Short mmCIF file of C-alpha atoms in Angstrom, two decimals:
data_model
loop_
_atom_site.label_atom_id
_atom_site.label_comp_id
_atom_site.label_asym_id
_atom_site.label_seq_id
_atom_site.Cartn_x
_atom_site.Cartn_y
_atom_site.Cartn_z
CA UNK A 22 -5.62 17.48 25.72
CA UNK A 23 -6.27 18.80 22.35
CA UNK A 24 -3.30 17.03 20.85
CA UNK A 25 -1.21 20.08 20.48
CA UNK A 26 2.64 19.30 20.56
CA UNK A 27 4.12 20.87 23.68
CA UNK A 28 7.55 19.06 23.85
CA UNK A 29 9.63 16.66 21.72
CA UNK A 30 12.90 14.94 22.38
CA UNK A 31 16.08 15.57 20.46
CA UNK A 32 15.99 11.89 19.33
CA UNK A 33 12.41 12.44 17.92
CA UNK A 34 13.73 15.35 15.98
CA UNK A 35 16.69 13.19 14.67
CA UNK A 36 14.29 10.43 13.74
CA UNK A 37 11.90 12.64 11.79
CA UNK A 38 14.21 15.32 10.56
CA UNK A 39 12.03 18.11 11.91
CA UNK A 40 13.41 20.65 14.38
CA UNK A 41 11.69 21.56 17.58
CA UNK A 42 10.39 25.01 16.20
CA UNK A 43 8.70 23.03 13.34
CA UNK A 44 6.92 20.85 15.84
CA UNK A 45 6.14 22.64 19.08
CA UNK A 46 2.69 24.19 18.97
CA UNK A 47 1.45 22.13 16.09
CA UNK A 48 -1.68 20.17 16.03
CA UNK A 49 -3.25 17.68 13.52
CA UNK A 50 -2.19 17.00 10.81
CA UNK A 51 1.35 16.83 12.18
CA UNK A 52 4.38 17.51 9.98
CA UNK A 53 5.65 13.96 10.59
CA UNK A 54 2.13 12.34 10.36
CA UNK A 55 0.43 14.18 7.48
CA UNK A 56 -2.19 11.43 6.99
CA UNK A 57 -3.51 11.84 10.56
CA UNK A 58 -7.04 13.19 10.77
CA UNK A 59 -8.85 15.01 13.58
CA UNK A 60 -11.42 12.10 13.62
CA UNK A 61 -8.83 9.46 13.83
CA UNK A 62 -6.94 11.42 16.69
CA UNK A 63 -10.27 11.86 18.52
CA UNK A 64 -10.81 8.10 18.37
CA UNK A 65 -7.17 7.41 19.61
CA UNK A 66 -7.53 10.00 22.47
CA UNK A 67 -10.78 8.33 23.51
CA UNK A 68 -9.18 5.01 23.64
CA UNK A 69 -6.36 6.27 25.69
CA UNK A 70 -8.68 8.11 28.09
CA UNK A 71 -10.75 4.84 28.47
CA UNK A 72 -7.82 2.51 28.89
CA UNK A 73 -5.07 4.87 30.14
CA UNK A 74 -2.71 3.73 27.37
CA UNK A 75 -2.76 2.90 23.65
CA UNK A 76 -0.38 1.55 21.11
CA UNK A 77 -0.55 1.82 17.28
CA UNK A 78 1.54 0.62 14.31
CA UNK A 79 1.77 3.82 12.25
CA UNK A 80 3.71 5.27 9.27
CA UNK A 81 5.31 8.72 9.88
CA UNK A 82 6.89 10.71 7.23
CA UNK A 83 10.40 12.25 7.66
CA UNK A 84 11.06 15.81 6.65
CA UNK A 85 12.76 14.41 3.49
CA UNK A 86 9.60 12.66 2.53
CA UNK A 87 10.63 9.03 3.48
CA UNK A 88 8.30 6.64 5.08
CA UNK A 89 9.06 5.76 8.58
CA UNK A 90 7.19 2.73 10.19
CA UNK A 91 6.86 3.21 13.91
CA UNK A 92 5.09 1.93 16.98
CA UNK A 93 3.57 4.83 18.81
CA UNK A 94 2.80 4.09 22.46
CA UNK A 95 0.79 6.78 24.42
CA UNK A 96 -0.54 7.15 27.87
CA UNK A 97 -2.65 9.56 29.63
CA UNK A 98 -1.29 12.34 31.77
CA UNK A 99 -3.62 13.69 34.67
CA UNK A 100 -3.14 16.27 37.23
CA UNK A 101 -3.70 15.59 40.95
CA UNK A 102 -7.42 16.00 40.69
CA UNK A 103 -7.72 13.59 37.79
CA UNK A 104 -8.12 16.16 34.91
CA UNK A 105 -6.50 15.32 31.69
CA UNK A 106 -3.34 17.33 31.14
CA UNK A 107 -2.50 15.64 27.85
CA UNK A 108 -0.76 12.52 26.52
CA UNK A 109 2.75 11.26 26.64
CA UNK A 110 3.84 9.39 23.48
CA UNK A 111 6.94 7.35 22.84
CA UNK A 112 7.78 6.34 19.30
CA UNK A 113 9.97 3.35 18.27
CA UNK A 114 11.27 3.21 14.67
CA UNK A 115 10.58 -0.30 13.38
CA UNK A 116 12.08 0.10 9.92
CA UNK A 117 14.30 -2.94 10.27
CA UNK A 118 11.26 -5.10 11.41
CA UNK A 119 9.21 -3.89 8.43
CA UNK A 120 12.11 -4.71 6.09
CA UNK A 121 12.35 -8.15 7.63
CA UNK A 122 8.58 -8.70 7.29
CA UNK A 123 8.75 -7.63 3.59
CA UNK A 124 11.64 -10.04 2.99
CA UNK A 125 9.73 -12.91 4.66
CA UNK A 126 6.62 -12.20 2.59
CA UNK A 127 8.87 -12.07 -0.58
CA UNK A 128 10.50 -15.25 0.41
CA UNK A 129 7.13 -17.00 1.09
CA UNK A 130 5.87 -15.94 -2.34
CA UNK A 131 8.98 -17.19 -3.98
CA UNK A 132 8.77 -20.54 -2.13
CA UNK A 133 5.18 -20.86 -3.15
CA UNK A 134 6.14 -20.20 -6.88
CA UNK A 135 8.96 -22.75 -6.61
CA UNK A 136 6.63 -25.38 -5.14
CA UNK A 137 4.19 -24.79 -8.11
CA UNK A 138 7.03 -25.11 -10.58
CA UNK A 139 8.21 -28.42 -8.89
CA UNK A 140 4.59 -29.78 -8.92
CA UNK A 141 4.30 -28.96 -12.62
CA UNK A 142 7.73 -30.63 -13.44
CA UNK A 143 6.59 -33.67 -11.55
CA UNK A 144 3.31 -33.77 -13.59
CA UNK A 145 5.22 -33.33 -16.79
CA UNK A 146 7.84 -36.06 -15.88
CA UNK A 147 5.11 -38.45 -14.83
CA UNK A 148 3.36 -37.87 -18.20
CA UNK A 149 6.53 -38.29 -20.09
CA UNK A 150 7.41 -41.55 -18.35
CA UNK A 151 3.84 -43.13 -18.51
CA UNK A 152 2.14 -41.67 -21.62
CA UNK A 153 2.76 -43.38 -24.87
CA UNK A 154 0.88 -40.77 -26.80
CA UNK A 155 3.25 -37.77 -27.73
CA UNK A 156 0.24 -35.57 -28.36
CA UNK A 157 -1.03 -35.99 -24.92
CA UNK A 158 2.46 -35.18 -23.40
CA UNK A 159 2.82 -32.12 -25.67
CA UNK A 160 -0.67 -30.93 -24.53
CA UNK A 161 0.22 -31.37 -20.93
CA UNK A 162 3.52 -29.54 -21.29
CA UNK A 163 1.83 -26.64 -23.04
CA UNK A 164 -0.77 -26.42 -20.22
CA UNK A 165 1.78 -26.67 -17.37
CA UNK A 166 4.35 -24.11 -18.88
CA UNK A 167 1.54 -21.75 -19.86
CA UNK A 168 0.21 -22.07 -16.28
CA UNK A 169 3.71 -21.25 -14.82
CA UNK A 170 4.04 -18.33 -17.03
CA UNK A 171 0.54 -16.99 -16.48
CA UNK A 172 -0.32 -17.44 -20.15
CA UNK A 173 -3.87 -17.99 -21.18
CA UNK A 174 -2.80 -20.53 -23.82
CA UNK A 175 0.27 -22.36 -24.85
CA UNK A 176 1.52 -24.48 -27.70
CA UNK A 177 4.34 -27.06 -28.19
CA UNK A 178 5.58 -27.07 -31.75
CA UNK A 179 7.25 -30.12 -33.10
CA UNK A 180 9.26 -30.04 -36.14
CA UNK A 181 9.48 -33.37 -38.13
CA UNK A 182 12.67 -32.37 -39.82
CA UNK A 183 15.29 -30.45 -37.92
CA UNK A 184 17.24 -29.66 -41.03
CA UNK A 185 16.61 -26.45 -42.90
#
């Protein structure tokens, strides 16, 4: 009930890189979850005692120091009289899911940047086709290109004589 590790599976040891002797008998912070706090665990245990179960997206740390995104599912263990014996936790490695989510976010950001570039090119093309005044076109090009590059200011320089 106090959150002391009493048993771990061989697969958990393989997942985290820690051996049973490094885990059994350990409390908070756990070697695989160094960012855990006693206050956070107390809140989690209270939630499990209230609902009987709980689930969290967490980040564990392997013995080698690598981040390990996991889903921790925990349930309450009681004896015949209803007294709390402890908690049973299962852990699922969701590294691939986390990679896929990062790739989706990156792709969405790239699509958004591409859409902004295409909109800027349309504005420039429209101005070139419809604007008779070259100065206005140059000013628009400088603004649009500067905006795409994240520049505070831009300039278009036109050389009257291309010969040197």
